[in-house]
mmCIF file of C-alpha atoms in Angstrom:
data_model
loop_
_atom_site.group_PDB
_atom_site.id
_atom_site.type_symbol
_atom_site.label_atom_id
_atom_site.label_comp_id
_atom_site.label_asym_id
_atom_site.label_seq_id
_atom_site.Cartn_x
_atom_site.Cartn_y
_atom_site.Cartn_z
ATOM 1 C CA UNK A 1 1.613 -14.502 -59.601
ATOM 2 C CA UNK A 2 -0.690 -11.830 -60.743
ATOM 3 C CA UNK A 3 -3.590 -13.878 -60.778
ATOM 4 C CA UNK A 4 -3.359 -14.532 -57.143
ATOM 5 C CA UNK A 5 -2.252 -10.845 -56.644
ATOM 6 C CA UNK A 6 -5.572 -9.818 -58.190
ATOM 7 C CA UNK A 7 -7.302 -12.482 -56.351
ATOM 8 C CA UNK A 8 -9.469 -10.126 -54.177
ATOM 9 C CA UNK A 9 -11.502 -9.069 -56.672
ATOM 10 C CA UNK A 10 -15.129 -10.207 -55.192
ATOM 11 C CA UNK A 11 -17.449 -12.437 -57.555
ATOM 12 C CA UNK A 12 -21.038 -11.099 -57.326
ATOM 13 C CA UNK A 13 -22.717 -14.048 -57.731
ATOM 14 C CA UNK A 14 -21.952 -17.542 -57.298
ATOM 15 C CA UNK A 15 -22.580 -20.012 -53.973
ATOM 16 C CA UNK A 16 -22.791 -18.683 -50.438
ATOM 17 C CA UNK A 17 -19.312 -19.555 -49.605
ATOM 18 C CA UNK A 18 -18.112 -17.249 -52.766
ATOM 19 C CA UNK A 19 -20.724 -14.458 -50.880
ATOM 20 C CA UNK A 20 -19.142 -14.920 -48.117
ATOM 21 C CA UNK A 21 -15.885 -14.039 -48.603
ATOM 22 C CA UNK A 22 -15.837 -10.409 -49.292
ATOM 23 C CA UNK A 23 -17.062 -10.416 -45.666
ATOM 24 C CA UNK A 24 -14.416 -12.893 -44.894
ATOM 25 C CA UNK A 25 -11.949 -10.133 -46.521
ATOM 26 C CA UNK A 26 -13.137 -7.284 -44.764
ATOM 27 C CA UNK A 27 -12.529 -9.444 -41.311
ATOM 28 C CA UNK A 28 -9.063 -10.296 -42.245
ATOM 29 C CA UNK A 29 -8.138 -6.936 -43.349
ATOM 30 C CA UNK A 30 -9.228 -5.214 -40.242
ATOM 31 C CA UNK A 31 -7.584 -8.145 -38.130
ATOM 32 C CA UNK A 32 -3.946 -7.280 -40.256
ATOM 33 C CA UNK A 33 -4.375 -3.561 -39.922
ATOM 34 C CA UNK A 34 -4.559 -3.974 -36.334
ATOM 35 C CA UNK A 35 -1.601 -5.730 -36.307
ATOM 36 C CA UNK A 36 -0.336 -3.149 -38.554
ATOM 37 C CA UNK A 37 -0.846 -0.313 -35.849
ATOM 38 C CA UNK A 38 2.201 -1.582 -33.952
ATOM 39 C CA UNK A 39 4.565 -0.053 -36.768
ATOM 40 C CA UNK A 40 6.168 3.464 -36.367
ATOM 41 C CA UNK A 41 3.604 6.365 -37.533
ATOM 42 C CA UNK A 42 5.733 7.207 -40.542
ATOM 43 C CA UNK A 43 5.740 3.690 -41.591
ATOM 44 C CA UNK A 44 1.790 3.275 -41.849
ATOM 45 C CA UNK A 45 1.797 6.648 -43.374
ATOM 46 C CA UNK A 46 3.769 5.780 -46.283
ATOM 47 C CA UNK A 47 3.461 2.156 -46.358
ATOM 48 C CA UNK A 48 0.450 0.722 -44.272
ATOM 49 C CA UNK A 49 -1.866 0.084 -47.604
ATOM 50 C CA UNK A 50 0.979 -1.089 -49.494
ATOM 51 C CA UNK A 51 1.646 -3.951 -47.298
ATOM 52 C CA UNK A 52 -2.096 -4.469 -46.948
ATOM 53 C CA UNK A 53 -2.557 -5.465 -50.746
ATOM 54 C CA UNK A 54 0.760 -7.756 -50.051
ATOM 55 C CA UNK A 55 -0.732 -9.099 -46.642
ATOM 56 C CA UNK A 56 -4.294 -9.904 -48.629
ATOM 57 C CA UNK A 57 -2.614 -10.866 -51.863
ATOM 58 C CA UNK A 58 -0.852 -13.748 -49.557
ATOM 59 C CA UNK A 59 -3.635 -14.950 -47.400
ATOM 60 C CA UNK A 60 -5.443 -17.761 -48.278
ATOM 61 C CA UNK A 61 -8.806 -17.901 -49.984
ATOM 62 C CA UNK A 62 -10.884 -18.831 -46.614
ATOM 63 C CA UNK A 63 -8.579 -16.881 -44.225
ATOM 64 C CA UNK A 64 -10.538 -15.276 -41.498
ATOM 65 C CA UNK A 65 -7.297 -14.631 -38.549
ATOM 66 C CA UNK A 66 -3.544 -13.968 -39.136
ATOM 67 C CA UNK A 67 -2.183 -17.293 -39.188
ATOM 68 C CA UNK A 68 0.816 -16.715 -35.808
ATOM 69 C CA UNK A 69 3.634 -16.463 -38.206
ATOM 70 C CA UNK A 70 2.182 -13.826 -39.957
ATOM 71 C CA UNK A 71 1.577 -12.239 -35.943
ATOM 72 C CA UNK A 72 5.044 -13.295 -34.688
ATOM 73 C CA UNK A 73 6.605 -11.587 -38.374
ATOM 74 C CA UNK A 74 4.355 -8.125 -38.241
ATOM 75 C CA UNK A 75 5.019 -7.680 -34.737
ATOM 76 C CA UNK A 76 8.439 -8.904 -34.785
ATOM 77 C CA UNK A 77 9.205 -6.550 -37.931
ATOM 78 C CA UNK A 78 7.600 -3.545 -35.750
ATOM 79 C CA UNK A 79 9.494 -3.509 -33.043
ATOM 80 C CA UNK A 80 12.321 -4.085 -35.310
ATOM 81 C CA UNK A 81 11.591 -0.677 -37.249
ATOM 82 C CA UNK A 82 11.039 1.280 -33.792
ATOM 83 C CA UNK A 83 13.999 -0.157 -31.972
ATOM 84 C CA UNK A 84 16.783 -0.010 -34.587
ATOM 85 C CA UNK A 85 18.286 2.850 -36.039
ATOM 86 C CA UNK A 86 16.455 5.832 -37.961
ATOM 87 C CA UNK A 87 15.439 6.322 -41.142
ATOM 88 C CA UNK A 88 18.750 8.549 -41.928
ATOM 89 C CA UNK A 89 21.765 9.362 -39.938
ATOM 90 C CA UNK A 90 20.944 12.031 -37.329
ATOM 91 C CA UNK A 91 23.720 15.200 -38.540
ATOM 92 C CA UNK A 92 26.606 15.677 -36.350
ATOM 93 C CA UNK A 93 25.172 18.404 -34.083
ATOM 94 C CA UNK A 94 21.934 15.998 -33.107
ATOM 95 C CA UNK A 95 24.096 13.541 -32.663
ATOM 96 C CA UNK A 96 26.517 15.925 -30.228
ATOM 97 C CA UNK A 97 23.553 16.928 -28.410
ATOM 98 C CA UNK A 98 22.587 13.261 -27.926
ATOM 99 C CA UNK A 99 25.612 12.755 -26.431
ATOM 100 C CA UNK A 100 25.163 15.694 -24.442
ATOM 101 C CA UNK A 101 22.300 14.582 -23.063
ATOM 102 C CA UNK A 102 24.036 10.983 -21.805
ATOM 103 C CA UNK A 103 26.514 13.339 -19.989
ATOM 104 C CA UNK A 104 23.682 15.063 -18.461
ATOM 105 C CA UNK A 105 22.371 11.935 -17.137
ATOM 106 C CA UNK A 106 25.362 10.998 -15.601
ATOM 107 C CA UNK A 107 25.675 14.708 -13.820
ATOM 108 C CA UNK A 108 22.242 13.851 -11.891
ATOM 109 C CA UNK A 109 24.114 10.560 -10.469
ATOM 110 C CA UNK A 110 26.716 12.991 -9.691
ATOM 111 C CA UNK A 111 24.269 15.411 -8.193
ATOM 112 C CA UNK A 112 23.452 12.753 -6.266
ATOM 113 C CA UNK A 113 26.514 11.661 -4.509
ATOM 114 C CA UNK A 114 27.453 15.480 -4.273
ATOM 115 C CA UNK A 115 23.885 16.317 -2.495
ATOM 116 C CA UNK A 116 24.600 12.810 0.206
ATOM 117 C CA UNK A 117 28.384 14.074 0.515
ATOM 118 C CA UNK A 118 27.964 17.482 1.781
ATOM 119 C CA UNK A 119 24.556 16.996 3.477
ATOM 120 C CA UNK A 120 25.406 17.551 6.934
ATOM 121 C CA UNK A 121 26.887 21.012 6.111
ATOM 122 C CA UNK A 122 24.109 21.977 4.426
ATOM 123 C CA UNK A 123 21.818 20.942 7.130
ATOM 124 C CA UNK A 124 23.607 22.840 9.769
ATOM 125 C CA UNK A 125 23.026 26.151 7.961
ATOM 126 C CA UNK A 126 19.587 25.437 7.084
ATOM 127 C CA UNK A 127 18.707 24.542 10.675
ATOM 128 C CA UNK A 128 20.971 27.550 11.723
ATOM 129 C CA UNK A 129 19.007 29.999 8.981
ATOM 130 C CA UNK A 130 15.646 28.384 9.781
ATOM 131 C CA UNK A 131 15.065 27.727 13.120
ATOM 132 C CA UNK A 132 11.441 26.135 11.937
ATOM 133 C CA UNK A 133 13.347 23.237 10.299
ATOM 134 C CA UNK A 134 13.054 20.533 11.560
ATOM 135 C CA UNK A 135 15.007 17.010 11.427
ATOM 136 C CA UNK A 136 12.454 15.083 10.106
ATOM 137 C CA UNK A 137 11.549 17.322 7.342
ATOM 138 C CA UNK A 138 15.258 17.632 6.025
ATOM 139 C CA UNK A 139 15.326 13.726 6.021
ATOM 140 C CA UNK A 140 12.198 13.756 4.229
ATOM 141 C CA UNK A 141 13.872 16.225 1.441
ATOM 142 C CA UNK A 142 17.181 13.546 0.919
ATOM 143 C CA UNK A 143 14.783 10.616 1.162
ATOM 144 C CA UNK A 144 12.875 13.217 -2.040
ATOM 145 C CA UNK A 145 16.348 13.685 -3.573
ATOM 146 C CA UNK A 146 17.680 9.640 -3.296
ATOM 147 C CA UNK A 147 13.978 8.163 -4.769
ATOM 148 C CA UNK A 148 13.682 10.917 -7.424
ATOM 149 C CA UNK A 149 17.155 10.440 -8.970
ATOM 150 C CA UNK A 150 15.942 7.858 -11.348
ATOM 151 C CA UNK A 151 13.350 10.395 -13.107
ATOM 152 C CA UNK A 152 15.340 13.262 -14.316
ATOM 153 C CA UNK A 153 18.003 10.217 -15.300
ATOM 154 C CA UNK A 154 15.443 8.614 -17.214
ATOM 155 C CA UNK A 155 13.960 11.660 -18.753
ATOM 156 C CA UNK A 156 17.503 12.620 -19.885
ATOM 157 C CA UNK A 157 18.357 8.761 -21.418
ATOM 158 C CA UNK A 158 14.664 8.920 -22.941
ATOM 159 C CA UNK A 159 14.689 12.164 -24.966
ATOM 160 C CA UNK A 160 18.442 11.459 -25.772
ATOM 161 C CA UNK A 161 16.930 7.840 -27.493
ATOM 162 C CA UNK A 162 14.387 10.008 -29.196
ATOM 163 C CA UNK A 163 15.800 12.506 -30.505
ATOM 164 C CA UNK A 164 18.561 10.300 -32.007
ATOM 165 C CA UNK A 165 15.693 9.133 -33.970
ATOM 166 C CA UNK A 166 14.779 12.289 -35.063
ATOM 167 C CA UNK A 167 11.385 12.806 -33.172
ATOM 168 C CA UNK A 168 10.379 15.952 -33.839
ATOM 169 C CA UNK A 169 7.820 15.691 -30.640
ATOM 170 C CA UNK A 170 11.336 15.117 -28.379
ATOM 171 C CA UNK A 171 12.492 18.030 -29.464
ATOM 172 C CA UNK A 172 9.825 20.183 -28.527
ATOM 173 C CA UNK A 173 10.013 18.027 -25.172
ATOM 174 C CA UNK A 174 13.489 18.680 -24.251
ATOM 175 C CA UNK A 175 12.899 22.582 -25.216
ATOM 176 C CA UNK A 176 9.992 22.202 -22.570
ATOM 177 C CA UNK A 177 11.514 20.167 -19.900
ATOM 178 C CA UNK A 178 15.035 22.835 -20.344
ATOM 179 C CA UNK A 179 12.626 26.001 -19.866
ATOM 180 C CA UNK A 180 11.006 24.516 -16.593
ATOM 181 C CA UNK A 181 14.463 23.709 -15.536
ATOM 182 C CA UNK A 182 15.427 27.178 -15.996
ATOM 183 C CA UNK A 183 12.614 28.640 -13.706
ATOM 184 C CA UNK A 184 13.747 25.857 -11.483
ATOM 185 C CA UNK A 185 16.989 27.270 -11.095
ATOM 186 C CA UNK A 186 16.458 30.779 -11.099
ATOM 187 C CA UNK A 187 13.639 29.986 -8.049
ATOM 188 C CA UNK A 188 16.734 28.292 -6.149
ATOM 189 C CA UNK A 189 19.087 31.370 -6.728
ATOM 190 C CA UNK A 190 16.212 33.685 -5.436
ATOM 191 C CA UNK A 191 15.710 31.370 -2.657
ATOM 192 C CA UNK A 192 19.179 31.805 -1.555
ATOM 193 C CA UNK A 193 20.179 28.622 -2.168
ATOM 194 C CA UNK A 194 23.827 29.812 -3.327
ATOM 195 C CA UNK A 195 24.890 30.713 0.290
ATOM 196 C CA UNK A 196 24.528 27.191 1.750
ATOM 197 C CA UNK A 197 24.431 24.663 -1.017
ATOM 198 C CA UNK A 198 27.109 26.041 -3.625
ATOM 199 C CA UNK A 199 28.747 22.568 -4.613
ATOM 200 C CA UNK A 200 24.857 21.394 -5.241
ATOM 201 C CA UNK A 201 24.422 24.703 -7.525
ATOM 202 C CA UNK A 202 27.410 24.074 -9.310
ATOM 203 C CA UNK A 203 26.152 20.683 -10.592
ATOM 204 C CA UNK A 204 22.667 22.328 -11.178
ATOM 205 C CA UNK A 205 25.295 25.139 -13.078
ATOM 206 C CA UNK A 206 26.854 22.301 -15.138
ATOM 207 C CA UNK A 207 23.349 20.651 -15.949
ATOM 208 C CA UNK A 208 21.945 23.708 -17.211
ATOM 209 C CA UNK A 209 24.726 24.925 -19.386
ATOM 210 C CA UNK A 210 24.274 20.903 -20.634
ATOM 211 C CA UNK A 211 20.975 22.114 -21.334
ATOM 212 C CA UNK A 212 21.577 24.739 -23.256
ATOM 213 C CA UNK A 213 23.873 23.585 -25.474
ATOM 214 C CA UNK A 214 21.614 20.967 -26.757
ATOM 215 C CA UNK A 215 18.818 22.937 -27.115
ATOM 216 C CA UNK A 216 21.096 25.042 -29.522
ATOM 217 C CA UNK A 217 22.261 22.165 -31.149
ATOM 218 C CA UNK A 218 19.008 20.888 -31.578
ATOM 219 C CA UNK A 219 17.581 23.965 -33.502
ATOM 220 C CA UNK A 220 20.773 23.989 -35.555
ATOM 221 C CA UNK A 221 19.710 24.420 -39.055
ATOM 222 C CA UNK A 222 21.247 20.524 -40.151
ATOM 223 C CA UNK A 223 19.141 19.134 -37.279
ATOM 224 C CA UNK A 224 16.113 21.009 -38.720
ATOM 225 C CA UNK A 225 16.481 18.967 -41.978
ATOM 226 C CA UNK A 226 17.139 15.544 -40.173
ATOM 227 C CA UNK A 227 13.636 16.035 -38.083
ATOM 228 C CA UNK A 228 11.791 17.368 -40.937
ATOM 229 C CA UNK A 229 13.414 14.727 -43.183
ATOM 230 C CA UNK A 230 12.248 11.955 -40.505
ATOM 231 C CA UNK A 231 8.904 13.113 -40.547
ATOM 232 C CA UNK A 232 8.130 12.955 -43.974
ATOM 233 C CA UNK A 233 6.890 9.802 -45.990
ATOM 234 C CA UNK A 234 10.362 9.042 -48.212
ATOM 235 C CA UNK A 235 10.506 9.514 -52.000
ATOM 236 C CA UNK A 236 7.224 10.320 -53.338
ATOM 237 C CA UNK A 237 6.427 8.299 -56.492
ATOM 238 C CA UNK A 238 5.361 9.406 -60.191
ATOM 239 C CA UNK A 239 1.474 7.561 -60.017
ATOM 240 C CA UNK A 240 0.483 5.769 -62.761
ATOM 241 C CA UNK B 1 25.104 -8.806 -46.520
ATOM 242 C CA UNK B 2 21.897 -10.874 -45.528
ATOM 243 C CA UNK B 3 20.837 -13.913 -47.839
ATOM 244 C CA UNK B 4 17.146 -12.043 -47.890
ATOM 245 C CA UNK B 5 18.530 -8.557 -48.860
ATOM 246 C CA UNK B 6 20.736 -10.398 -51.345
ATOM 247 C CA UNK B 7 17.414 -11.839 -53.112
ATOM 248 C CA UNK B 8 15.328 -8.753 -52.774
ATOM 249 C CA UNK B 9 18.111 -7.114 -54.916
ATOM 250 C CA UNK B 10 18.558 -9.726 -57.136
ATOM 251 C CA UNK B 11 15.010 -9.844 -58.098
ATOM 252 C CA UNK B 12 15.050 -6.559 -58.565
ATOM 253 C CA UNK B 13 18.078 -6.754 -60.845
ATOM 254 C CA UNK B 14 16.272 -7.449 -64.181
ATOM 255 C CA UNK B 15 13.615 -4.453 -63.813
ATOM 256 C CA UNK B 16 11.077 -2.754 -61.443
ATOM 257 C CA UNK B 17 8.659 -5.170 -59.342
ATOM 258 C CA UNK B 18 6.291 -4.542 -56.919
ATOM 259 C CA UNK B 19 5.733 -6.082 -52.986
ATOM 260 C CA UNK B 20 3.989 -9.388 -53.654
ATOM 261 C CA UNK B 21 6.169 -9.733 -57.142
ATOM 262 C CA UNK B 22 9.661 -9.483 -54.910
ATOM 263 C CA UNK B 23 7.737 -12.265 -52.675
ATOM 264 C CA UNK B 24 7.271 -14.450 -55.787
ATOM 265 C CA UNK B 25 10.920 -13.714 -57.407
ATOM 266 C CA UNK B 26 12.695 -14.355 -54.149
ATOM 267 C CA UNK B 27 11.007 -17.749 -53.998
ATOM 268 C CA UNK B 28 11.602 -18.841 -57.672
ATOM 269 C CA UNK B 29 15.129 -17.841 -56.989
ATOM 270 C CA UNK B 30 15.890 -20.081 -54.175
ATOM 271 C CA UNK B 31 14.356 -22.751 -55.635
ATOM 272 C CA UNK B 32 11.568 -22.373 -52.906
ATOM 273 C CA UNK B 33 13.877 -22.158 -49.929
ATOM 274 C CA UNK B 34 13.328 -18.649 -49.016
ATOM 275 C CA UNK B 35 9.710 -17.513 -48.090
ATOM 276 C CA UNK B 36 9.739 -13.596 -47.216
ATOM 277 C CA UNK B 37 7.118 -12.551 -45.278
ATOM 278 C CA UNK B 38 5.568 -9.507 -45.715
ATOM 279 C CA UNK B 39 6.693 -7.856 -42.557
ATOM 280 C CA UNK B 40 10.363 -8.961 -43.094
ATOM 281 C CA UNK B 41 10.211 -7.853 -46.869
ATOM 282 C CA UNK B 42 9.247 -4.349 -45.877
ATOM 283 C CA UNK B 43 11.649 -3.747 -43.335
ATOM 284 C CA UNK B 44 14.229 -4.729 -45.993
ATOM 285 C CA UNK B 45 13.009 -2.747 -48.321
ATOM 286 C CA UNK B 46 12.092 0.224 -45.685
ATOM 287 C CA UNK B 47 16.304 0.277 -44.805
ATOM 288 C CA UNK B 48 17.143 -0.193 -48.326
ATOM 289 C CA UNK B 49 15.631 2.800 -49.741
ATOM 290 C CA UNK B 50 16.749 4.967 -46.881
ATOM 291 C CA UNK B 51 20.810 2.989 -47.624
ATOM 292 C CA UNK B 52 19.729 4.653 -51.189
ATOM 293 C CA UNK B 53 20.006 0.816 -52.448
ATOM 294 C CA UNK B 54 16.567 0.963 -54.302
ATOM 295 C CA UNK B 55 14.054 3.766 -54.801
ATOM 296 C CA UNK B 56 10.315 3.587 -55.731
ATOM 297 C CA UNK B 57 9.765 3.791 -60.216
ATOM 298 C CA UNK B 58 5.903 4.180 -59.924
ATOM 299 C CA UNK B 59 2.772 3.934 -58.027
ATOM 300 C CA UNK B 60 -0.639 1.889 -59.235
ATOM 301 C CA UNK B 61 -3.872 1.192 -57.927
ATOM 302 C CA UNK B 62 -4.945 -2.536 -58.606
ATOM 303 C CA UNK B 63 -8.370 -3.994 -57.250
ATOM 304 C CA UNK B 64 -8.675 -0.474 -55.398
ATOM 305 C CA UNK B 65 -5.570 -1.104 -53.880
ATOM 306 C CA UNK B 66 -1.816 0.598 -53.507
ATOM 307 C CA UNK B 67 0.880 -1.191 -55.450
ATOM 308 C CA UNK B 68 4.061 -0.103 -55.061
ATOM 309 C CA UNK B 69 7.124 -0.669 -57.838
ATOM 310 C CA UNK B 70 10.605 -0.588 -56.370
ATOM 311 C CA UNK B 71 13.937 -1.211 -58.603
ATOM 312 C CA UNK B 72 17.595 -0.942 -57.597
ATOM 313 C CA UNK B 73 19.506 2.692 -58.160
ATOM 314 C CA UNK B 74 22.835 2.557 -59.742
ATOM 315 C CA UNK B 75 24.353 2.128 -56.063
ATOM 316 C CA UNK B 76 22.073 -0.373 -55.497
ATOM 317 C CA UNK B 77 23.355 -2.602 -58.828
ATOM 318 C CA UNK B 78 27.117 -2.107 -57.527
ATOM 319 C CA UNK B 79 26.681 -3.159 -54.186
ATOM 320 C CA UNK B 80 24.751 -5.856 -56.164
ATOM 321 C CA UNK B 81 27.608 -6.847 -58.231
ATOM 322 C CA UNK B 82 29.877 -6.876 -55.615
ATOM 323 C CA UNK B 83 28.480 -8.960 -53.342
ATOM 324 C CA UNK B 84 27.417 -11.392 -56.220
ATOM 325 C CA UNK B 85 31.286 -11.221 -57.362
ATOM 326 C CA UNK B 86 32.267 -11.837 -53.451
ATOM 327 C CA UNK B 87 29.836 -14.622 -53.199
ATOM 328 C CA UNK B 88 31.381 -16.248 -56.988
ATOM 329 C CA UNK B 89 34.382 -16.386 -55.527
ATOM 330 C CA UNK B 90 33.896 -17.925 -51.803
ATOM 331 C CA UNK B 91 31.721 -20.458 -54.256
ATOM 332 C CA UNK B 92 34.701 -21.155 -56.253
ATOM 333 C CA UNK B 93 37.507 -21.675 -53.922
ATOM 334 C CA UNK B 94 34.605 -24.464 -52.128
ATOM 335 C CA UNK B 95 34.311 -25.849 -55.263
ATOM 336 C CA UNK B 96 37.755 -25.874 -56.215
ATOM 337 C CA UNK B 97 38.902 -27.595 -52.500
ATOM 338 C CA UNK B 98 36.060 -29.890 -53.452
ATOM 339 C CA UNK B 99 37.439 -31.290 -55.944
ATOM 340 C CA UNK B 100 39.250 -34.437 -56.430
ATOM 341 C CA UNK B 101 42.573 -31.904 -57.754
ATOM 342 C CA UNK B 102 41.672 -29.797 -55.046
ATOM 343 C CA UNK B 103 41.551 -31.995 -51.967
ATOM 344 C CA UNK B 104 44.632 -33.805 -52.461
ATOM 345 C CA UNK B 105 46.708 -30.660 -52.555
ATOM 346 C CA UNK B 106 45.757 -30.977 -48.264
#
């Protein structure tokens, strides 16, 4: 076991083949570390030379290329690691807000069928307010409304998925995405938007306090621990 | 319990081992019919040391490179026993209904 373990150690002299195969080496080690780069950051952080020495210690003595079950098991065993659950269990308030954030997925479907349902009242006043507006440009802002549904639905579902696995970048995101959002709706109040489209600023009402609450929950102090926890290499060793 | 987590633990049962030594161990213990790979092995042992199953004894740099001990914790050696003491006993009662006594009790 050892003695194939130790196997890489490169002979100095000996017949071109045995000169050859440091080179060999080096071309197989590169080859595995790009297959390596699929893995989660934190993973090749902590473990990416670990699995290197295993990788090389395995390979056989003219191996150039990852043989395809080594491909089909480093891949496989990547998307594995990014796809399943965390390193820990995300603390009861990221997981609330993760919830929270499903919720506010479903509120923009809601949104949705709201902003078709009481779209001809809204019209009317707009058209009434505004004489400038015009048909065409009001079915140009539900045709905007209808196709753009499946963004803020996906960006919801998205950071929600993230942040359950403690990304500390999704985090930051959903801060970021909630602060825009707030401008957004404090630009609709000031546009008057309250006066004709009040069942539309409810659900904008609901979405935000959504919002808000999982920003707070987010920051908590035990979610601060589970993203700093997920971010870190796991137990540091003794060396020696 | 997996059959590849179950021999990762077991070959860590009698005392710390690195990567490529699990690889080796698991092998010898199923009499050759269980090759890990490396990428399988370190998801296992990835989930087992954040399940708090097994935690890294010591770090060491051979031929320039990282080598890695792991061995099992204390909760790692009960969940050990107990699944070996679940597995003793499925194994008996086959046995057992096996067996010439056994199968003419049906």
């Amino acid at each position: 076991m050892s003695a194939r373990a130790t196997r890489s150690a490169a002979p100095t002299r000996g017949t071109p083949g045995e000169a050859a195969q440091p080179v060999r080496q080096a071309v197989l080690e590169r080859r595995y570390r790009r297959l390596l780069a699929c893995y989660p950051h934190f993973f090749r952080h902590d473990s990416e030379e670990e699995i290197l020495a295993v990788l090389m210690a395995c390979a056989r003595t003219r191996q150039r290329w990852p043989s395809l079950g080594e491909v089909a098991d480093l891949v496989g065993s990547a998307i594995r690691m990014r796809l399943g659950p965390g390193r820990s269990s995300p603390p009861r308030a990221v997981t609330r807000a993760v919830r929270l954030m499903r919720v506010g997925a479903a509120t923009e479907i809601a949104g949705l069928l709201i902003a078709l349902a009481t779209a001809s009242s809204v019209q009317s006043v707009l058209v009434r307010q505004h004489v400038t507006f015009l048909a065409a440009q009001w079915h140009d802002l539900l045709l905007f409304i209808e196709l753009g549904v499946p963004v803020p639905v996906g960006l919801w579902l998205w950071l929600a998925w993230a942040n359950g696995r403690g990304h500390r970048w999704a985090r930051s995101a959903f801060a970021g995405v909630f602060g825009t959002y707030t401008l957004i709706v404090l630009s609709k109040f000031v546009a008057g938007a309250a006066t004709y489209a009040p069942a539309d600023l409810f659900v904008v009402g609901i979405q935000w306090l959504i919002g808000l609450a999982v920003v707070l929950l987010l920051f908590s102090r035990s979610a601060d621990t589970f993203y700093r926890h997920q971010s870190m290499p796991p137990t540091a060793a003794p060396r020696g | 319990m997996q059959e590849a987590t179950f021999l990762i633990l077991t070959a860590l049962a009698s005392g710390s081992q690195h990567g490529y030594g699990i690889i080796a161990d698991v092998r010898e213990i199923s009499g050759g019919g269980v090759q890990l790979r490396p990428g399988t092995l370190y998801t296992a042992l990835e989930r087992l040391r954040a399940d708090g199953l097994i935690a890294v004894d010591r770090e060491a740099i051979v031929d320039n490179r990282l080598r890695r001990y792991y061995r099992l914790t204390p909760a790692g050696s009960d969940r050990l026993a107990a699944e070996a003491t679940r597995l003793r006993a499925n194994a008996t009662t086959a046995l057992m209904r096996l067996s010439p006594a056994g199968g003419a009790a049906t």
